[in-house]
Coordinates of C-alpha atoms and ligand atoms in Angstrom, one line a residue:
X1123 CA -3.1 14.2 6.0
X1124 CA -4.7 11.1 6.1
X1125 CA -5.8 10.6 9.8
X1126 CA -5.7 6.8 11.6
X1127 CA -7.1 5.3 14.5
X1128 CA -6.9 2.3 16.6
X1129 CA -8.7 1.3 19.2
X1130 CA -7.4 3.2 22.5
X1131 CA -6.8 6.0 20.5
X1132 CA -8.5 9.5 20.9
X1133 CA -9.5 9.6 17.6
X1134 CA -8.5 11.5 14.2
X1135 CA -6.1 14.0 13.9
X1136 CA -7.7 17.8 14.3
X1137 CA -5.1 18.8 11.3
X1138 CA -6.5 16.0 9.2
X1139 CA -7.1 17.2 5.2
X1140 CA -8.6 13.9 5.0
X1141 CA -11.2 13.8 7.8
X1142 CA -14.6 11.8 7.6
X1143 CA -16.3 14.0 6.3
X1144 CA -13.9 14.4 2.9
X1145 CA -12.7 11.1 3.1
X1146 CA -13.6 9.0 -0.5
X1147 CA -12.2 6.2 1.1
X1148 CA -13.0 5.3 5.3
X1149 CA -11.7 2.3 7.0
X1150 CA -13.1 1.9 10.4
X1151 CA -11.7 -0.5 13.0
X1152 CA -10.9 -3.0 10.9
X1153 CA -10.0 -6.8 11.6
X1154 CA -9.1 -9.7 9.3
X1155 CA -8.9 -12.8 10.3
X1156 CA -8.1 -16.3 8.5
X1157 CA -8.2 -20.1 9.6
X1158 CA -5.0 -22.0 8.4
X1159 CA -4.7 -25.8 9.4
X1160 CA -2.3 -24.3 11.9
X1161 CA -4.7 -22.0 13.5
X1162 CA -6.3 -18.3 13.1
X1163 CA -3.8 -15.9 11.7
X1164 CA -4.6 -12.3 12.9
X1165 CA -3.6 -10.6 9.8
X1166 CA -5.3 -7.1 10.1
X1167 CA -5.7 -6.0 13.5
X1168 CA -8.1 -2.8 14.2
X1169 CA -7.0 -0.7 11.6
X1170 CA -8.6 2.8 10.5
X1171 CA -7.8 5.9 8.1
X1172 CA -9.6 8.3 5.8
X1173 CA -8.0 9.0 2.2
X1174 CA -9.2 11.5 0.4
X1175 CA -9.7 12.0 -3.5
X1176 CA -6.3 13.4 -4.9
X1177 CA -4.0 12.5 -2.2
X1178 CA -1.5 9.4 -2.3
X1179 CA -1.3 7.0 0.7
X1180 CA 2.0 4.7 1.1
X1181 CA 1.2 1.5 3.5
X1182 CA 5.2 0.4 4.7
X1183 CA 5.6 -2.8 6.1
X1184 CA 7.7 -5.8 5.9
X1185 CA 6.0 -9.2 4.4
X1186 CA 3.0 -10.1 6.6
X1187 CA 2.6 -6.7 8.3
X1188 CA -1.0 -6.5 7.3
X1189 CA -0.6 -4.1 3.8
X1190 CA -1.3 -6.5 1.4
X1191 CA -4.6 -8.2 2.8
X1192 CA -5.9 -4.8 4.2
X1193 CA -5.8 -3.9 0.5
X1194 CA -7.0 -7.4 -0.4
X1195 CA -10.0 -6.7 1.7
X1196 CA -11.1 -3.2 0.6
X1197 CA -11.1 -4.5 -2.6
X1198 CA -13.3 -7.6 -1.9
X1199 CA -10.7 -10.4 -2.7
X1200 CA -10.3 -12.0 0.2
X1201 CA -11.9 -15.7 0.6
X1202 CA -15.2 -15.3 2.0
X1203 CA -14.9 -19.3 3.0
X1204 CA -12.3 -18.7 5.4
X1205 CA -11.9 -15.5 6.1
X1206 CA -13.4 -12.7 9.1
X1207 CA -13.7 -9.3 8.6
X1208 CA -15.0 -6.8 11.2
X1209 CA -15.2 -3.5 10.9
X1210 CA -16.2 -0.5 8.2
X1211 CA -14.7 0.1 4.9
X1212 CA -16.5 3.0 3.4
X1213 CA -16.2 3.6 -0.4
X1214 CA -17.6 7.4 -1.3
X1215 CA -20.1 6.5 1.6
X1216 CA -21.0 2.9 0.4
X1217 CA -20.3 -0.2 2.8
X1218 CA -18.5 -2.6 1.0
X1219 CA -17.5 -5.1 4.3
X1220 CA -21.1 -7.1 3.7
X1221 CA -21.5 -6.3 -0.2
X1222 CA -22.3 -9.2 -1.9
X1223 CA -20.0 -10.3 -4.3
X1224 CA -22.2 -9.0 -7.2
X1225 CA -21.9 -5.1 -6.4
X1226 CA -18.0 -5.8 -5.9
X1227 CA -17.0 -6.8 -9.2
X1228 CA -19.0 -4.1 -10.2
X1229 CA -17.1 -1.5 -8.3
X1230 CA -13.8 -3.4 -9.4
X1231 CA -12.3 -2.2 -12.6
X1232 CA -14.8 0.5 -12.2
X1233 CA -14.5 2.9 -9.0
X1234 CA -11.5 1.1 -7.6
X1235 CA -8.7 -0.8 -9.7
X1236 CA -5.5 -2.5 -8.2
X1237 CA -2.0 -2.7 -9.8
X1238 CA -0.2 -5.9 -9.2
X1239 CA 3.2 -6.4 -8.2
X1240 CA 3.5 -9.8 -11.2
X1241 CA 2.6 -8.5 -14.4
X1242 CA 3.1 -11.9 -15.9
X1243 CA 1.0 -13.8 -13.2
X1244 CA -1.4 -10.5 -14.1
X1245 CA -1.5 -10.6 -17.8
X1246 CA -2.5 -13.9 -19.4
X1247 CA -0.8 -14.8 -21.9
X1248 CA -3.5 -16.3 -24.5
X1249 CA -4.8 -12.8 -25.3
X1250 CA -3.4 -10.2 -26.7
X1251 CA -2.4 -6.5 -24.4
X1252 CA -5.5 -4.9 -26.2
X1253 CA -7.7 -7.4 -25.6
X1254 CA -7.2 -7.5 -21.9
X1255 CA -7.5 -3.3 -21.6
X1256 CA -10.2 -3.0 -23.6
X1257 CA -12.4 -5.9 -21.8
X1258 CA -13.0 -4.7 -18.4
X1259 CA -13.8 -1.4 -20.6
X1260 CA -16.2 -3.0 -22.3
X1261 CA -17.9 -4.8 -19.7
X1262 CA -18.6 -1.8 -17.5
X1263 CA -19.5 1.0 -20.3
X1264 CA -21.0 -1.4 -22.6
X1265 CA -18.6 0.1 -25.4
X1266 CA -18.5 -1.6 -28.3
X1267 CA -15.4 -3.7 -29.9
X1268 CA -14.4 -1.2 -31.7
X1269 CA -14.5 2.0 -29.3
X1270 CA -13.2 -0.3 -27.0
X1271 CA -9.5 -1.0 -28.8
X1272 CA -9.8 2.6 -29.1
X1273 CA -9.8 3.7 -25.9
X1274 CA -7.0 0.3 -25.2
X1275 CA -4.6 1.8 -28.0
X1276 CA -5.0 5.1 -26.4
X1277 CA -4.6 4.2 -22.6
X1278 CA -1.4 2.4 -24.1
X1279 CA -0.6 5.8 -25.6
X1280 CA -1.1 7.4 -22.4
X1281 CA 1.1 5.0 -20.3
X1282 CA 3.9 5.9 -22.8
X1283 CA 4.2 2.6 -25.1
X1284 CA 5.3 3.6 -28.6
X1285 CA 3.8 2.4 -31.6
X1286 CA 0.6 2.0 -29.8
X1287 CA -2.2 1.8 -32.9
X1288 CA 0.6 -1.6 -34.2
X1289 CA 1.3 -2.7 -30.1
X1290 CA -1.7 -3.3 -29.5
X1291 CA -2.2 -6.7 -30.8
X1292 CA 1.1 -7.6 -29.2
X1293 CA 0.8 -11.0 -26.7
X1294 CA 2.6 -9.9 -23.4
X1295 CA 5.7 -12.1 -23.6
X1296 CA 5.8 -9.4 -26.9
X1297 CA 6.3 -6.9 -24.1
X1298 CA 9.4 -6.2 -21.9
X1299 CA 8.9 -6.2 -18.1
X1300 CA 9.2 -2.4 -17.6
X1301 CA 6.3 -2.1 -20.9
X1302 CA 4.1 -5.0 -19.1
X1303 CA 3.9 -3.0 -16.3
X1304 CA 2.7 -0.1 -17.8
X1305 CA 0.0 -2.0 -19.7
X1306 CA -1.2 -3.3 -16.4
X1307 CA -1.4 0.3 -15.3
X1308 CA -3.5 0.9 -18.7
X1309 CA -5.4 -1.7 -17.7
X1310 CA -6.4 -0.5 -14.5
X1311 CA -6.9 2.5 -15.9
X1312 CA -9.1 2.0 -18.6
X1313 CA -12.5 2.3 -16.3
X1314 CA -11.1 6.3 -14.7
X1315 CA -11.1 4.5 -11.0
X1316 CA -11.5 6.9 -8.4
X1317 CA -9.6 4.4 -5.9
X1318 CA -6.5 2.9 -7.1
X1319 CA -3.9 0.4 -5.1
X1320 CA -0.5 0.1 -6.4
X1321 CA 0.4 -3.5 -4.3
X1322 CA 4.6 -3.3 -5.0
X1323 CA 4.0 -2.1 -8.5
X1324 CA 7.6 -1.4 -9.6
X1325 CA 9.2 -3.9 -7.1
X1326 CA 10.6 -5.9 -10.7
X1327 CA 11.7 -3.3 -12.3
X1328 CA 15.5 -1.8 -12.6
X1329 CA 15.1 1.4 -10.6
X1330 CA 15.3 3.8 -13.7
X1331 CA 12.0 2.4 -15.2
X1332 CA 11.1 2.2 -11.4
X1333 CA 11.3 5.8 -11.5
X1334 CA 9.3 6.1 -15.0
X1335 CA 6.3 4.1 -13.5
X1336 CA 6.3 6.1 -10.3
X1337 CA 6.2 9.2 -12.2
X1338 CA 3.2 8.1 -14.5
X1339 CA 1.4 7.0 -11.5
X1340 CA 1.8 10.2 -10.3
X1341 CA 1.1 12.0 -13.8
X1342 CA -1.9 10.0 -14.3
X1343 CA -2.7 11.0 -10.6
X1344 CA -2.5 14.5 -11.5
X1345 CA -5.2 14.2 -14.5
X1346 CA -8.2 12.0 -12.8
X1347 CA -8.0 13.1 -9.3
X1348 CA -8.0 9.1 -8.2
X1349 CA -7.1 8.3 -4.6
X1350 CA -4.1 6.5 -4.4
X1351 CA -2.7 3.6 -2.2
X1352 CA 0.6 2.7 -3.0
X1353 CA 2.0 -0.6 -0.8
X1354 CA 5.5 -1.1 -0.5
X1355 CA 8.4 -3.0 1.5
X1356 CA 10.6 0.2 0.6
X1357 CA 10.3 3.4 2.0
X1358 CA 12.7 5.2 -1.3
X1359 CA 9.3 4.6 -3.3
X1360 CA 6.9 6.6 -1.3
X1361 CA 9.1 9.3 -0.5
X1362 CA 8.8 11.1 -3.7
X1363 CA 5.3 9.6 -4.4
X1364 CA 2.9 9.4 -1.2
X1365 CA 1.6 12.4 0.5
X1366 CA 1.1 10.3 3.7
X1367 CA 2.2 7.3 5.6
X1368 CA 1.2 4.4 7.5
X1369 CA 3.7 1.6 9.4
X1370 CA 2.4 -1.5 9.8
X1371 CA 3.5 -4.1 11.8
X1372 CA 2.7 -7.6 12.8
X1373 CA -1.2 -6.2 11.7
X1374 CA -1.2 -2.7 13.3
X1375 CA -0.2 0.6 12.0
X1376 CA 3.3 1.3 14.8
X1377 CA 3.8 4.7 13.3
X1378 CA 1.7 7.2 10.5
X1379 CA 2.3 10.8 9.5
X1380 CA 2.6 12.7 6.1
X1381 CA 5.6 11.4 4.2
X1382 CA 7.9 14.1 5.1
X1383 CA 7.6 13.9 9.0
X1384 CA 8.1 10.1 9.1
X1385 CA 10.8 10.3 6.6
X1386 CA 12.3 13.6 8.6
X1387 CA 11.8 12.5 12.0
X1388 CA 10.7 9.1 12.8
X1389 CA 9.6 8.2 16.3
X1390 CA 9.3 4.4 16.1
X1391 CA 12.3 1.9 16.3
X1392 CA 10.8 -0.2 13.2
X1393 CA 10.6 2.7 11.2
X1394 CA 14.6 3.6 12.0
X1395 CA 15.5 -0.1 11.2
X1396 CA 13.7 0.6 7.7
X1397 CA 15.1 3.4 7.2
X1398 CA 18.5 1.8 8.2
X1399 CA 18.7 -1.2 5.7
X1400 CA 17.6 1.1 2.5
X1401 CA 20.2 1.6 0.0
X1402 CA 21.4 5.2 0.3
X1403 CA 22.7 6.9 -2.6
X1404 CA 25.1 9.2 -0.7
X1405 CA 26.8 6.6 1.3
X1406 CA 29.7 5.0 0.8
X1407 CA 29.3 1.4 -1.4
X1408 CA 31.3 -0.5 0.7
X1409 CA 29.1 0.3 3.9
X1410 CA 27.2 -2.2 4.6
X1411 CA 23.2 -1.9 5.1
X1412 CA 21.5 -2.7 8.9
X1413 CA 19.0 -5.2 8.5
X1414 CA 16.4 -5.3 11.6
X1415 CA 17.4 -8.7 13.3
X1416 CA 15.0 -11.4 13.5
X1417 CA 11.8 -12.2 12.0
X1418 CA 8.7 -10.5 11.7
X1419 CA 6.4 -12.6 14.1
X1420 CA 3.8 -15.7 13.9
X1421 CA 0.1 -14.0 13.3
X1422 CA -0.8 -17.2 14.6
X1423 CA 0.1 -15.8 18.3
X1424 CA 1.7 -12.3 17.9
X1425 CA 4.0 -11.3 21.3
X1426 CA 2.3 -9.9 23.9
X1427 CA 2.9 -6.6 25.0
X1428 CA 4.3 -4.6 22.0
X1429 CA 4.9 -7.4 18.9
X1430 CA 8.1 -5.3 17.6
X1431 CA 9.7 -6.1 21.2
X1432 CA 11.4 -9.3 20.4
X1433 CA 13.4 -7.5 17.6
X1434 CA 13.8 -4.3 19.1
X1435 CA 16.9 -2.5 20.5
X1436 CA 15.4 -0.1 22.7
X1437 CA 13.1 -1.9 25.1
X1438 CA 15.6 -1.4 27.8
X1439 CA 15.3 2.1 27.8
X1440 CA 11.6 1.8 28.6
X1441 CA 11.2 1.3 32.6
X1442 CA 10.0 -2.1 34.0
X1443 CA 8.9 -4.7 32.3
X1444 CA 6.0 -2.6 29.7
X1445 CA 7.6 -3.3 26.4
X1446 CA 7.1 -7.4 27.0
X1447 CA 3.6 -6.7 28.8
X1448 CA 1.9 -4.0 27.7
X1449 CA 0.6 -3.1 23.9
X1450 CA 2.0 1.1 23.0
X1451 CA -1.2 2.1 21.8
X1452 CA -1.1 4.3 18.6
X1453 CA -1.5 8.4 19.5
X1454 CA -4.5 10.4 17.8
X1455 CA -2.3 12.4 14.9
X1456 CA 1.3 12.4 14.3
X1457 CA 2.6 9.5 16.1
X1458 CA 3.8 6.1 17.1
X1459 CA 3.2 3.3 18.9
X1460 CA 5.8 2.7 21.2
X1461 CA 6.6 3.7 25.1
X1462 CA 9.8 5.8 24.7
X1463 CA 8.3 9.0 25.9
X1464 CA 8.6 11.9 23.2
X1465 CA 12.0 13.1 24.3
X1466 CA 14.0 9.6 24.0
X1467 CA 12.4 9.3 21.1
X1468 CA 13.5 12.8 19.4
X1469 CA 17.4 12.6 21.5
X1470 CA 17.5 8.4 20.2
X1471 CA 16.6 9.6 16.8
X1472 CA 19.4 12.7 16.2
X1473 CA 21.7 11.2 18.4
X1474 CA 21.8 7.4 17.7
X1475 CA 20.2 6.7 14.4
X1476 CA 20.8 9.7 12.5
X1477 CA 24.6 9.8 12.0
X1478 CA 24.3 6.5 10.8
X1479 CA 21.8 7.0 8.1
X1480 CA 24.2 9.6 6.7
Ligands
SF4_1441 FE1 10.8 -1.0 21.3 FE2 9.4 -1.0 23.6 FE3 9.0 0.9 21.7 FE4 8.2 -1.6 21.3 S1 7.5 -0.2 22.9 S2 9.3 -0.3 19.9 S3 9.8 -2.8 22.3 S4 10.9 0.6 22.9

């Protein structure tokens, strides 16, 4: 599984398939920082993992947990003008945190790609679908034109667009959303990455082509060995898609695992409140879903003590004051970060949360 540390933690999981030393991609006590007019927002706060080539890590997290601009940063889009980052990012043992800008863009496109969640913000629309796959290709084989709108018509052949030899020259308002998407996949595509992120890739789509892009991630997976990070708001989409799992929150991973022991037992109260406002196909229409209550905090001054403790339901079953005072620090392996000992966690889980998930 893919292991993650923060600080106070004992370090990586002994069980770990993806331990340093196999690990394509290592993130070391990382922390992003960003000055608004408002003040410093604290939008990644020491986070590490390994992922390994082949295996699919899901980042869960509301908007502003920390997914999005942890991603952001491996890939060397951030802002340099405004923003801090500390710590290690390790790319098949290369340091990309002081890489100049240069060596980045060569790497993007290349050995790591993103999928974004707008394929129209994504696309532009003055060139035509081929065009934009076969560019990137160009630029880092040095292919020429016409090898390159090969290889576009045949990565739009591979993501499953008919017609593709006649589709090719297609603008993308020519496209529907569901077919845009899958170009953009083709697009990221085009280079083999080793390292590909998935930021909300299907979030715009009806769920049946949400399915079909899912599977072709996963398809496409299956043929180039890449290392995935899929980041999502929903925790349907990585359960048939990620091998592992982070939880972030307010910055911090509060909870990680492989997929089928968070989505089997999870320990942490934001993880059941999740899991408690996602549709459920077995439950009964007219039930209503249980959104968490409030508001993901300010990373201009997260809550002291643990930041999920404004919202959560639980703190009173911790003893003393600790929830409001003092930060849960993240266990080495299977855990989460909270201060319910093991057993209220397990009895709160089967006997309180549970039956209500259906
Ligand atoms: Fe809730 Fe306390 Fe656990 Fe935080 S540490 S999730 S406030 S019980």
């Amino acid at each position: 599984m893919t292991t993650v540390t923060q600080p106070g933690a004992a370090g990586p999981a002994p069980d770990a398939g993806a331990g340093p030393d196999d690990a394509f991609l290592s993130v070391r006590d990382l922390y992003v920082r960003f000055g608004t007019e408002d003040g410093v927002v604290k939008a990644v706060d020491g986070l590490s993992f390994d992922l390994a080539r082949g295996r699919t890590l899901g980042i869960v997290g509301e908007s502003g947990s920390g997914k999005s601009v942890t991603n952001l940063t491996v890939l060397g889009l951030h802002d340099p003008r405004n923003t801090e980052v500390k710590g290690e990012i390790l790319l098949d043992g290369q340091e990309l945190t002081g890489a100049g800008e240069r060596a980045l863009e060569r790497l993007r496109g290349n050995k790591m790609a993103m999928i974004f969640q707008d394929s129209l913000t994504a696309l532009s629309p003055y060139y035509t679908v081929g065009r934009q796959i076969a560019e990137p290709f160009r630029k880092h084989t040095g292919a020429s034109r016409r090898d390159a709108r090969l290889r576009a018509i045949e990565m739009l052949e591979k993501v499953g667009i008919p017609n593709a030899s006649l589709r090719v020259d297609d603008y993308p308002h020519q496209f529907s959303g569901g077919m845009r998407q899958r170009a953009m996949i083709a697009m990221a595509l085009v280079c083999d990455p080793e390292l590909l992120i998935a930021d909300e890739p299907t979030t715009a789509l009806d769920v049946t082509v949400q399915a079909q892009i899912l599977d072709l991630i996963k398809d496409l997976q299956q043929q180039t060995g890449s290392a995935i990070i899929l980041i999502t708001h929903d925790l349907g989409v990585v359960a048939n898609t990620a091998d592992d799992l982070l939880v972030m929150y307010a910055g911090r991973v509060i909870e990680r695992g492989t997929v089928r022991e968070v989505l089997r037992a999870p320990q942490h109260p934001y993880t059941w409140g999740l899991l408690g406002s996602m549709p459920r196909l077995a439950s009964n229409v007219a039930e209503p879903l249980t959104p968490i209550p409030g508001a993901p905090p300010s990373l201009l001054a997260p809550p002291p003590g643990c930041p999920f403790h404004p919202r959560c339901g639980f703190s009173g079953d911790v003893p003393g004051d600790r929830c409001r005072t003092e930060r849960p620090e993240l266990p080495a392996g299977r855990g989460a970060a909270c201060h319910l000992t093991a057993e209220q966690k397990r009895t709160t889980f089967t006997e309180q949360i549970k039956p209500r998930l259906g």
